[in-house]
């Protein structure tokens, strides 16, 4: 099980050909209080780099970009009633979707945890 | 509202204080301003329950004074009031000493160039000047208009090098009374002068959160130690622009450049109450023909409150539809922490403006149910 990160502050935890995707704690901290999360439905096809979800804080709406292409196996519907979980457990319980990965080769360009930590420190 | 690049941004006298208090600074109206400290939600709720301190020094406090100077009692006030009344539709002449009034600066078409507060000073010897606070993003425009229109008759003195701060919330009055004894006797939209740390300052009972509270104009050298001491009071916390926006939106208050603009009249904006009877009868203000017609016949569109019925907030620019047809646009929208749900304001065709009217909001291409709602979303707690 390996976790990868994007420059847009999403994470993807990969087990076999399934990836669990969310936004990082750094992103949640930047957004502030999350009040609404809009997720795709199961079965939706998503393409790497496309906005597939929306997260809204008191102040603004932000797109969440797909770290990888694939189809949505499950969306974390619990977030619709408890969007504040994104601030409490961004990289744990507040995952957004599980994806069946189309091409694991797309993971090559993503950062590992050490690289992502260094990236955030440079921001 | 144009945002300048960071290297041209100005700082208020409270900049170092914001940094020390952990503020997250962003460009706003040409200044580096704190958008939040501990978080918008917590700051919003704190202000509704306790006392929140807002730096609004980026705004445009100024004095407009007769060329001949101050003094001369009521006659001098009548003279300066007549001058400013050529630009605004409110009755400034009838202000009592110490009283303030919200008004709008109008263009020749009756559109709103800014909203502002005009205050008449206390004391015969002080008459002939007005204390005016305009919006930060509009101050250069407004002051240019004042100077051009009133050249040779009145002199403008900028006061935006001072600290202007607001203390808002139900506990604001008790905190303020500790520092400015006697200010608790003021009612909403009244002011009095004080001396603090050897400097003259102006304390007004007003604000823009819907809560009871005060605004204080004070020179930086006297204001900095005052605010530092206020922060040691456990009832007081610093509040950023994020919560200022959600507080005013819940309270149904307009933000210039969003809910008010040069093509919008005060009648469309549901601000007809700023035009008092004498001015309506005289019809002697810019754009009077349009405004009086809208008062008589009703405006074609109107500012209303809007409650999305699902959880998704609808932001500024969101299209409003009824039966698939566009009937309006949202001008301010977000999440209301005290309402615990999404809230918005916008302009809608008069036929659909009644509270309770079902409408659709087009958010990310999808129609979402909402209804027109009475403003404010939370009760205003002004000290009347």
CSV table of C-alpha atoms in Angstrom, one decimal, chain A:
chain,number,residue,atom,x,y,z
A,1,UNK,CA,0.0,0.0,0.0
A,2,UNK,CA,1.6,3.2,-1.2
A,3,UNK,CA,0.4,6.8,-1.0
A,4,UNK,CA,1.1,9.3,-3.7
A,5,UNK,CA,0.5,13.1,-3.8
A,6,UNK,CA,-0.2,15.7,-6.4
A,7,UNK,CA,0.9,19.3,-6.7
A,8,UNK,CA,-2.8,20.3,-6.4
A,9,UNK,CA,-2.8,18.7,-2.9
A,10,UNK,CA,-4.7,15.5,-3.5
A,11,UNK,CA,-3.6,12.1,-2.2
A,12,UNK,CA,-4.2,8.6,-3.6
A,13,UNK,CA,-3.6,5.4,-1.6
A,14,UNK,CA,-3.1,2.5,-3.9
A,15,UNK,CA,-3.8,-1.2,-3.2
A,16,UNK,CA,-3.6,-3.3,-6.3
A,17,UNK,CA,-5.6,-1.6,-9.0
A,18,UNK,CA,-7.8,0.4,-6.5
A,19,UNK,CA,-7.0,3.9,-5.3
A,20,UNK,CA,-8.5,5.8,-2.4
A,21,UNK,CA,-8.5,9.6,-3.1
A,22,UNK,CA,-8.8,12.6,-0.9
A,23,UNK,CA,-7.4,16.1,-0.3
A,24,UNK,CA,-4.3,16.6,2.0
A,25,UNK,CA,-4.4,18.0,5.5
A,26,UNK,CA,-2.4,20.9,4.1
A,27,UNK,CA,-5.1,21.6,1.5
A,28,UNK,CA,-7.8,21.3,4.2
A,29,UNK,CA,-5.9,23.8,6.4
A,30,UNK,CA,-5.6,26.3,3.5
A,31,UNK,CA,-9.4,26.0,2.7
A,32,UNK,CA,-10.5,26.5,6.3
A,33,UNK,CA,-13.8,25.3,7.5
A,34,UNK,CA,-15.3,22.9,4.9
A,35,UNK,CA,-19.1,23.3,4.7
A,36,UNK,CA,-19.9,21.3,1.6
A,37,UNK,CA,-18.4,18.5,-0.5
A,38,UNK,CA,-19.8,17.5,-3.9
A,39,UNK,CA,-18.7,14.0,-5.1
A,40,UNK,CA,-19.2,12.0,-8.3
A,41,UNK,CA,-21.6,9.0,-8.3
A,42,UNK,CA,-20.4,5.4,-8.4
A,43,UNK,CA,-19.6,4.4,-11.9
A,44,UNK,CA,-18.6,7.8,-13.0
A,45,UNK,CA,-15.5,7.9,-15.3
A,46,UNK,CA,-12.8,10.4,-14.3
A,47,UNK,CA,-9.7,11.5,-16.2
A,48,UNK,CA,-6.4,12.4,-14.6
A,49,UNK,CA,-6.2,16.2,-14.1
A,50,UNK,CA,-9.9,16.8,-14.4
A,51,UNK,CA,-12.0,18.4,-11.7
A,52,UNK,CA,-14.1,15.4,-10.3
A,53,UNK,CA,-15.3,16.9,-7.0
A,54,UNK,CA,-15.9,20.3,-5.4
A,55,UNK,CA,-15.1,21.3,-1.8
A,56,UNK,CA,-16.5,24.5,-0.4
A,57,UNK,CA,-15.4,26.5,2.6
A,58,UNK,CA,-17.3,29.3,4.2
A,59,UNK,CA,-15.6,31.7,1.8
A,60,UNK,CA,-15.1,29.9,-1.6
A,61,UNK,CA,-15.6,26.8,-3.8
A,62,UNK,CA,-12.5,24.8,-5.0
A,63,UNK,CA,-12.2,22.0,-7.5
A,64,UNK,CA,-10.6,18.8,-6.6
A,65,UNK,CA,-8.6,17.2,-9.4
A,66,UNK,CA,-8.2,13.5,-10.2
A,67,UNK,CA,-4.7,12.3,-9.5
A,68,UNK,CA,-5.4,9.4,-11.9
A,69,UNK,CA,-7.8,8.1,-14.5
A,70,UNK,CA,-10.4,5.4,-13.7
A,71,UNK,CA,-13.9,4.8,-12.7
A,72,UNK,CA,-15.5,5.6,-9.3
A,73,UNK,CA,-16.2,2.4,-7.3
A,74,UNK,CA,-17.5,4.2,-4.2
A,75,UNK,CA,-18.0,7.8,-3.0
A,76,UNK,CA,-17.7,8.7,0.6
A,77,UNK,CA,-21.4,9.8,1.0
A,78,UNK,CA,-20.9,10.4,4.7
A,79,UNK,CA,-19.2,13.7,3.8
A,80,UNK,CA,-22.4,15.2,2.6
A,81,UNK,CA,-23.9,15.2,6.1
A,82,UNK,CA,-20.6,15.9,7.9
A,83,UNK,CA,-18.3,18.0,5.6
A,84,UNK,CA,-16.4,19.2,8.7
A,85,UNK,CA,-14.7,15.7,8.8
A,86,UNK,CA,-12.5,17.0,6.0
A,87,UNK,CA,-10.9,19.4,8.5
A,88,UNK,CA,-10.6,16.7,11.1
A,89,UNK,CA,-9.4,13.7,9.1
A,90,UNK,CA,-8.4,14.8,5.6
A,91,UNK,CA,-6.0,12.0,5.0
A,92,UNK,CA,-8.1,9.4,6.9
A,93,UNK,CA,-11.9,9.0,7.3
A,94,UNK,CA,-12.6,12.0,5.0
A,95,UNK,CA,-11.5,10.3,1.8
A,96,UNK,CA,-13.5,11.4,-1.2
A,97,UNK,CA,-13.7,8.4,-3.6
A,98,UNK,CA,-12.4,4.9,-4.3
A,99,UNK,CA,-11.3,4.5,-7.9
A,100,UNK,CA,-10.6,1.5,-10.1
A,101,UNK,CA,-7.4,2.7,-11.7
A,102,UNK,CA,-7.3,2.5,-15.5
A,103,UNK,CA,-3.5,2.7,-15.9
A,104,UNK,CA,-1.2,2.4,-12.9
A,105,UNK,CA,1.6,3.8,-15.1
A,106,UNK,CA,-0.1,7.2,-14.5
A,107,UNK,CA,1.2,7.0,-10.9
A,108,UNK,CA,4.8,7.6,-12.1
A,109,UNK,CA,4.6,11.4,-12.2
A,110,UNK,CA,3.2,11.7,-8.6
A,111,UNK,CA,5.1,12.6,-5.4
A,112,UNK,CA,5.8,10.3,-2.5
A,113,UNK,CA,5.3,11.6,1.0
A,114,UNK,CA,8.8,12.9,1.5
A,115,UNK,CA,8.7,14.8,-1.8
A,116,UNK,CA,5.2,16.2,-1.0
A,117,UNK,CA,6.3,17.4,2.4
A,118,UNK,CA,9.3,19.2,0.9
A,119,UNK,CA,7.0,20.6,-1.8
A,120,UNK,CA,4.6,22.1,0.8
A,121,UNK,CA,7.5,23.5,2.8
A,122,UNK,CA,8.6,25.4,-0.3
A,123,UNK,CA,5.1,27.0,-0.8
